[in-house]
């Protein structure tokens, strides 16, 4: 126990437990939502508009996806649905969260 590394994800013994997979997917979704909020505020503060702001989100989401894939790909078989789900799940769904915080931050800082 003293030599074990503490993980933020739920780990199951040797098989795949659907409850653990669902909990881990929820944690990854929460990470992506928080990242979309941070990305949106950053773009709003930087006063990026139009396609430049959208390009920022796309690039930042790709970087986050690659990081998550590299971080968890070695254990993805029994912790997640699939490794491609680890790369792609929640990227497009958080676009609206990004836009919401982008316009909020831009409006509060640069307009008012």
XYZ file of N, CA, C and O in Angstrom:
448
model
N 0.812 -1.193 0.000
C 0.000 0.000 0.000
C 0.857 1.259 0.000
O 0.498 2.236 -0.608
N 1.980 1.249 0.696
C 2.800 2.446 0.787
C 3.457 2.769 -0.549
O 3.671 3.923 -0.862
N 3.768 1.756 -1.355
C 4.437 1.972 -2.616
C 3.496 2.200 -3.785
O 3.928 2.484 -4.884
N 2.174 2.060 -3.577
C 1.227 2.220 -4.665
C 1.020 3.691 -5.003
O 1.020 4.538 -4.131
N 0.844 3.945 -6.270
C 0.580 5.305 -6.730
C -0.925 5.543 -6.705
O -1.696 4.760 -7.237
N -1.337 6.617 -6.095
C -2.754 6.968 -5.991
C -3.233 7.515 -7.325
O -2.620 8.401 -7.890
N -4.328 6.978 -7.842
C -4.873 7.418 -9.114
C -6.173 8.168 -8.884
O -6.912 7.891 -7.961
N -6.434 9.135 -9.757
C -7.675 9.896 -9.663
C -8.841 9.114 -10.239
O -9.987 9.451 -10.011
N -8.548 8.063 -10.989
C -9.596 7.271 -11.609
C -9.874 6.023 -10.795
O -9.030 5.534 -10.051
N -11.083 5.508 -10.946
C -11.457 4.267 -10.265
C -10.873 3.094 -11.028
O -10.992 3.004 -12.238
N -10.259 2.183 -10.305
C -9.623 1.029 -10.912
C -10.330 -0.221 -10.431
O -10.729 -0.325 -9.285
N -10.482 -1.166 -11.322
C -11.120 -2.427 -10.982
C -10.059 -3.516 -11.060
O -9.064 -3.363 -11.761
N -10.237 -4.589 -10.350
C -9.250 -5.663 -10.277
C -8.726 -6.127 -11.611
O -7.740 -5.639 -12.122
N -9.353 -7.117 -12.231
C -8.842 -7.617 -13.497
C -9.860 -7.512 -14.627
O -9.493 -7.455 -15.780
N -11.139 -7.465 -14.299
C -12.165 -7.406 -15.326
C -12.658 -5.993 -15.555
O -12.115 -5.027 -15.035
N -13.693 -5.894 -16.366
C -14.283 -4.598 -16.665
C -15.600 -4.488 -15.914
O -16.494 -5.301 -16.086
N -15.701 -3.504 -15.066
C -16.915 -3.236 -14.317
C -17.590 -2.022 -14.946
O -16.990 -0.951 -15.025
N -18.830 -2.194 -15.404
C -19.530 -1.113 -16.104
C -19.709 0.114 -15.215
O -19.679 1.242 -15.708
N -19.878 -0.072 -13.929
C -20.026 1.061 -13.019
C -18.754 1.895 -12.982
O -18.796 3.122 -13.015
N -17.619 1.221 -12.941
C -16.335 1.914 -12.923
C -16.115 2.644 -14.242
O -15.652 3.791 -14.261
N -16.460 2.018 -15.353
C -16.319 2.645 -16.662
C -17.187 3.902 -16.733
O -16.741 4.956 -17.199
N -18.432 3.820 -16.251
C -19.318 4.984 -16.270
C -18.786 6.108 -15.380
O -18.832 7.279 -15.757
N -18.271 5.766 -14.204
C -17.710 6.786 -13.317
C -16.488 7.464 -13.932
O -16.332 8.686 -13.834
N -15.638 6.692 -14.567
C -14.454 7.264 -15.206
C -14.825 8.144 -16.393
O -14.225 9.204 -16.594
N -15.810 7.725 -17.179
C -16.266 8.558 -18.284
C -16.860 9.862 -17.778
O -16.682 10.914 -18.393
N -17.568 9.810 -16.654
C -18.126 11.025 -16.057
C -17.000 11.960 -15.601
O -17.096 13.176 -15.765
N -15.942 11.399 -15.029
C -14.805 12.227 -14.604
C -14.128 12.898 -15.800
O -13.769 14.074 -15.734
N -13.952 12.159 -16.886
C -13.352 12.734 -18.095
C -14.264 13.824 -18.658
O -13.797 14.877 -19.098
N -15.578 13.587 -18.624
C -16.519 14.609 -19.091
C -16.429 15.862 -18.229
O -16.486 16.984 -18.742
N -16.287 15.708 -16.919
C -16.134 16.863 -16.030
C -14.843 17.626 -16.329
O -14.827 18.862 -16.293
N -13.776 16.910 -16.639
C -12.509 17.550 -17.002
C -12.689 18.360 -18.285
O -12.245 19.504 -18.389
N -13.363 17.777 -19.269
C -13.580 18.471 -20.541
C -14.475 19.698 -20.364
O -14.250 20.728 -21.000
N -15.488 19.603 -19.502
C -16.364 20.752 -19.256
C -15.603 21.879 -18.577
O -15.716 23.051 -18.972
N -14.823 21.546 -17.569
C -14.018 22.564 -16.891
C -13.010 23.193 -17.859
O -12.808 24.408 -17.849
N -12.411 22.379 -18.711
C -11.457 22.901 -19.699
C -12.161 23.832 -20.681
O -11.609 24.877 -21.053
N -13.379 23.490 -21.106
C -14.122 24.358 -22.026
C -14.420 25.703 -21.372
O -14.354 26.750 -22.025
N -14.723 25.700 -20.078
C -14.963 26.952 -19.354
C -13.688 27.787 -19.319
O -13.696 28.985 -19.605
N -12.576 27.158 -18.981
C -11.293 27.869 -18.915
C -10.892 28.389 -20.297
O -10.449 29.533 -20.429
N -11.059 27.563 -21.321
C -10.729 27.995 -22.680
C -11.599 29.177 -23.092
O -11.123 30.133 -23.714
N -12.884 29.132 -22.782
C -13.790 30.218 -23.143
C -13.429 31.520 -22.459
O -13.422 32.586 -23.081
N -13.113 31.448 -21.174
C -12.707 32.659 -20.452
C -11.389 33.194 -21.012
O -11.230 34.406 -21.179
N -10.471 32.305 -21.319
C -9.180 32.742 -21.876
C -9.362 33.452 -23.218
O -8.762 34.499 -23.460
N -10.202 32.897 -24.081
C -10.443 33.516 -25.387
C -11.145 34.858 -25.216
O -10.840 35.832 -25.916
N -12.074 34.934 -24.267
C -12.756 36.194 -24.005
C -11.811 37.255 -23.486
O -11.874 38.422 -23.893
N -10.899 36.884 -22.601
C -9.925 37.830 -22.064
C -8.950 38.282 -23.155
O -8.584 39.453 -23.230
N -8.553 37.349 -24.015
C -7.623 37.685 -25.101
C -8.287 38.454 -26.236
O -7.607 38.895 -27.161
N -9.596 38.624 -26.165
C -10.386 39.366 -27.156
C -10.285 38.768 -28.552
O -10.281 39.483 -29.544
N -10.213 37.460 -28.622
C -10.237 36.804 -29.926
C -11.680 36.754 -30.403
O -12.591 36.462 -29.633
N -11.900 37.045 -31.654
C -13.246 37.021 -32.203
C -13.286 36.167 -33.457
O -12.257 35.914 -34.085
N -14.469 35.721 -33.806
C -14.663 34.974 -35.033
C -13.950 33.634 -35.050
O -13.921 32.902 -34.066
N -13.360 33.350 -36.202
C -12.714 32.053 -36.400
C -11.460 31.878 -35.552
O -11.069 30.749 -35.259
N -10.830 32.975 -35.143
C -9.642 32.857 -34.284
C -10.012 32.244 -32.943
O -9.286 31.396 -32.408
N -11.147 32.638 -32.389
C -11.598 32.062 -31.127
C -11.984 30.609 -31.266
O -11.679 29.778 -30.410
N -12.654 30.278 -32.353
C -13.030 28.892 -32.605
C -11.800 28.029 -32.843
O -11.729 26.891 -32.368
N -10.816 28.556 -33.553
C -9.572 27.818 -33.786
C -8.847 27.558 -32.471
O -8.260 26.489 -32.283
N -8.897 28.520 -31.552
C -8.302 28.327 -30.229
C -8.936 27.129 -29.535
O -8.239 26.297 -28.960
N -10.271 27.041 -29.599
C -10.969 25.919 -28.958
C -10.587 24.589 -29.596
O -10.348 23.609 -28.894
N -10.524 24.567 -30.917
C -10.190 23.326 -31.615
C -8.781 22.864 -31.240
O -8.561 21.694 -30.899
N -7.823 23.777 -31.275
C -6.436 23.422 -30.949
C -6.313 23.003 -29.479
O -5.673 21.997 -29.163
N -6.939 23.756 -28.581
C -6.869 23.418 -27.155
C -7.546 22.084 -26.875
O -7.049 21.294 -26.057
N -8.645 21.788 -27.553
C -9.324 20.499 -27.362
C -8.479 19.344 -27.884
O -8.455 18.263 -27.284
N -7.796 19.566 -28.992
C -6.906 18.519 -29.521
C -5.769 18.259 -28.545
O -5.435 17.100 -28.263
N -5.189 19.308 -28.013
C -4.104 19.140 -27.039
C -4.597 18.400 -25.803
O -3.932 17.483 -25.302
N -5.776 18.761 -25.302
C -6.340 18.080 -24.138
C -6.631 16.618 -24.443
O -6.329 15.734 -23.633
N -7.182 16.335 -25.612
C -7.482 14.949 -25.990
C -6.216 14.109 -26.087
O -6.183 12.970 -25.617
N -5.188 14.672 -26.695
C -3.916 13.939 -26.812
C -3.320 13.696 -25.432
O -2.829 12.595 -25.147
N -3.385 14.689 -24.563
C -2.878 14.505 -23.199
C -3.635 13.391 -22.481
O -3.016 12.515 -21.871
N -4.957 13.414 -22.546
C -5.749 12.376 -21.874
C -5.467 11.005 -22.466
O -5.369 10.012 -21.737
N -5.319 10.941 -23.782
C -5.022 9.670 -24.427
C -3.664 9.135 -23.986
O -3.528 7.963 -23.651
N -2.649 9.997 -23.992
C -1.319 9.553 -23.578
C -1.284 9.171 -22.105
O -0.588 8.239 -21.708
N -2.034 9.895 -21.301
C -2.043 9.653 -19.854
C -2.728 8.335 -19.502
O -2.294 7.625 -18.613
N -3.823 8.006 -20.215
C -4.632 6.854 -19.819
C -4.719 5.751 -20.863
O -5.464 4.798 -20.674
N -3.985 5.835 -21.950
C -4.108 4.815 -22.996
C -3.601 3.444 -22.551
O -4.102 2.427 -23.009
N -2.652 3.406 -21.642
C -2.118 2.112 -21.217
C -3.111 1.335 -20.356
O -3.043 0.112 -20.295
N -4.052 2.023 -19.745
C -5.031 1.351 -18.890
C -6.455 1.530 -19.399
O -7.403 1.215 -18.695
N -6.606 2.023 -20.624
C -7.935 2.356 -21.118
C -8.820 1.139 -21.351
O -10.035 1.260 -21.364
N -8.244 -0.038 -21.529
C -9.059 -1.204 -21.863
C -10.025 -1.584 -20.749
O -11.126 -2.036 -21.018
N -9.641 -1.410 -19.499
C -10.570 -1.753 -18.424
C -11.020 -0.549 -17.606
O -11.660 -0.715 -16.588
N -10.728 0.665 -18.060
C -11.196 1.851 -17.353
C -12.153 2.702 -18.178
O -12.891 3.510 -17.633
N -12.141 2.542 -19.514
C -12.962 3.358 -20.394
C -13.622 2.476 -21.444
O -13.218 1.348 -21.657
N -14.625 3.056 -22.129
C -15.313 2.309 -23.178
C -14.338 1.879 -24.261
O -14.309 0.733 -24.659
N -13.544 2.827 -24.740
C -12.519 2.547 -25.742
C -11.531 3.697 -25.746
O -11.792 4.756 -25.189
N -10.419 3.491 -26.399
C -9.423 4.562 -26.444
C -9.883 5.697 -27.351
O -9.533 6.853 -27.122
N -10.676 5.399 -28.377
C -11.195 6.475 -29.219
C -12.240 7.300 -28.479
O -12.357 8.503 -28.711
N -12.985 6.663 -27.590
C -13.933 7.410 -26.762
C -13.185 8.371 -25.847
O -13.654 9.477 -25.580
N -12.033 7.956 -25.405
C -11.194 8.811 -24.573
C -10.738 10.043 -25.353
O -10.623 11.135 -24.800
N -10.525 9.885 -26.653
C -10.094 11.004 -27.498
C -11.235 11.935 -27.891
O -11.062 13.147 -27.934
N -12.413 11.394 -28.161
C -13.443 12.180 -28.828
C -14.677 12.508 -27.993
O -15.382 13.460 -28.330
N -14.986 11.744 -26.983
C -16.220 11.967 -26.231
C -16.237 13.332 -25.563
O -15.313 13.697 -24.846
N -17.287 14.087 -25.806
C -17.491 15.357 -25.139
C -16.856 16.562 -25.799
O -17.055 17.675 -25.336
N -16.111 16.373 -26.872
C -15.445 17.516 -27.508
C -16.479 18.449 -28.143
O -16.480 19.651 -27.890
N -17.375 17.908 -28.935
C -18.370 18.758 -29.593
C -19.462 19.201 -28.630
O -20.027 20.274 -28.786
N -19.770 18.405 -27.626
C -20.803 18.762 -26.662
C -20.447 19.950 -25.803
O -21.326 20.694 -25.354
N -19.173 20.164 -25.589
C -18.738 21.285 -24.761
C -18.499 22.552 -25.568
O -18.106 23.574 -25.003
N -18.752 22.507 -26.856
C -18.591 23.696 -27.691
C -19.523 24.819 -27.231
O -19.125 25.976 -27.168
N -20.742 24.472 -26.846
C -21.681 25.495 -26.393
C -21.268 26.093 -25.052
O -21.465 27.288 -24.817
N -20.687 25.279 -24.191
C -20.155 25.797 -22.922
C -19.022 26.771 -23.195
O -18.943 27.842 -22.591
N -18.152 26.408 -24.123
C -17.059 27.286 -24.523
C -17.588 28.618 -25.041
O -17.131 29.689 -24.630
N -18.555 28.573 -25.940
C -19.109 29.801 -26.527
C -19.777 30.659 -25.459
O -19.641 31.888 -25.452
N -20.486 30.031 -24.530
C -21.137 30.766 -23.453
C -20.127 31.560 -22.629
O -20.286 32.767 -22.407
N -19.061 30.906 -22.198
C -18.073 31.589 -21.365
C -17.187 32.532 -22.182
O -16.683 33.518 -21.656
N -17.003 32.249 -23.451
C -16.275 33.143 -24.342
C -17.004 34.474 -24.449
O -16.419 35.540 -24.237
N -18.292 34.419 -24.761
C -19.057 35.654 -24.913
C -19.251 36.366 -23.579
O -19.244 37.603 -23.528
N -19.399 35.621 -22.508
C -19.546 36.230 -21.182
C -18.287 36.996 -20.789
O -18.353 38.168 -20.397
N -17.137 36.351 -20.911
C -15.877 37.002 -20.547
C -15.586 38.181 -21.467
O -15.157 39.254 -21.008
N -15.806 38.015 -22.756
C -15.569 39.107 -23.701
C -16.471 40.302 -23.388
O -16.025 41.436 -23.370
N -17.740 40.019 -23.138
C -18.678 41.096 -22.845
C -18.366 41.822 -21.547
O -18.431 43.055 -21.469
N -18.012 41.066 -20.511
C -17.714 41.696 -19.211
C -16.431 42.511 -19.233
O -16.339 43.552 -18.585
N -15.457 42.077 -19.988
C -14.161 42.738 -19.948
C -14.031 43.833 -21.004
O -13.544 44.923 -20.718
N -14.478 43.563 -22.206
C -14.196 44.477 -23.309
C -15.375 45.375 -23.698
O -15.160 46.360 -24.407
N -16.571 45.034 -23.284
C -17.704 45.865 -23.659
C -18.176 46.732 -22.512
O -18.435 47.910 -22.690
N -18.252 46.181 -21.302
C -18.767 46.956 -20.163
C -17.683 47.629 -19.418
O -16.779 47.567 -19.006
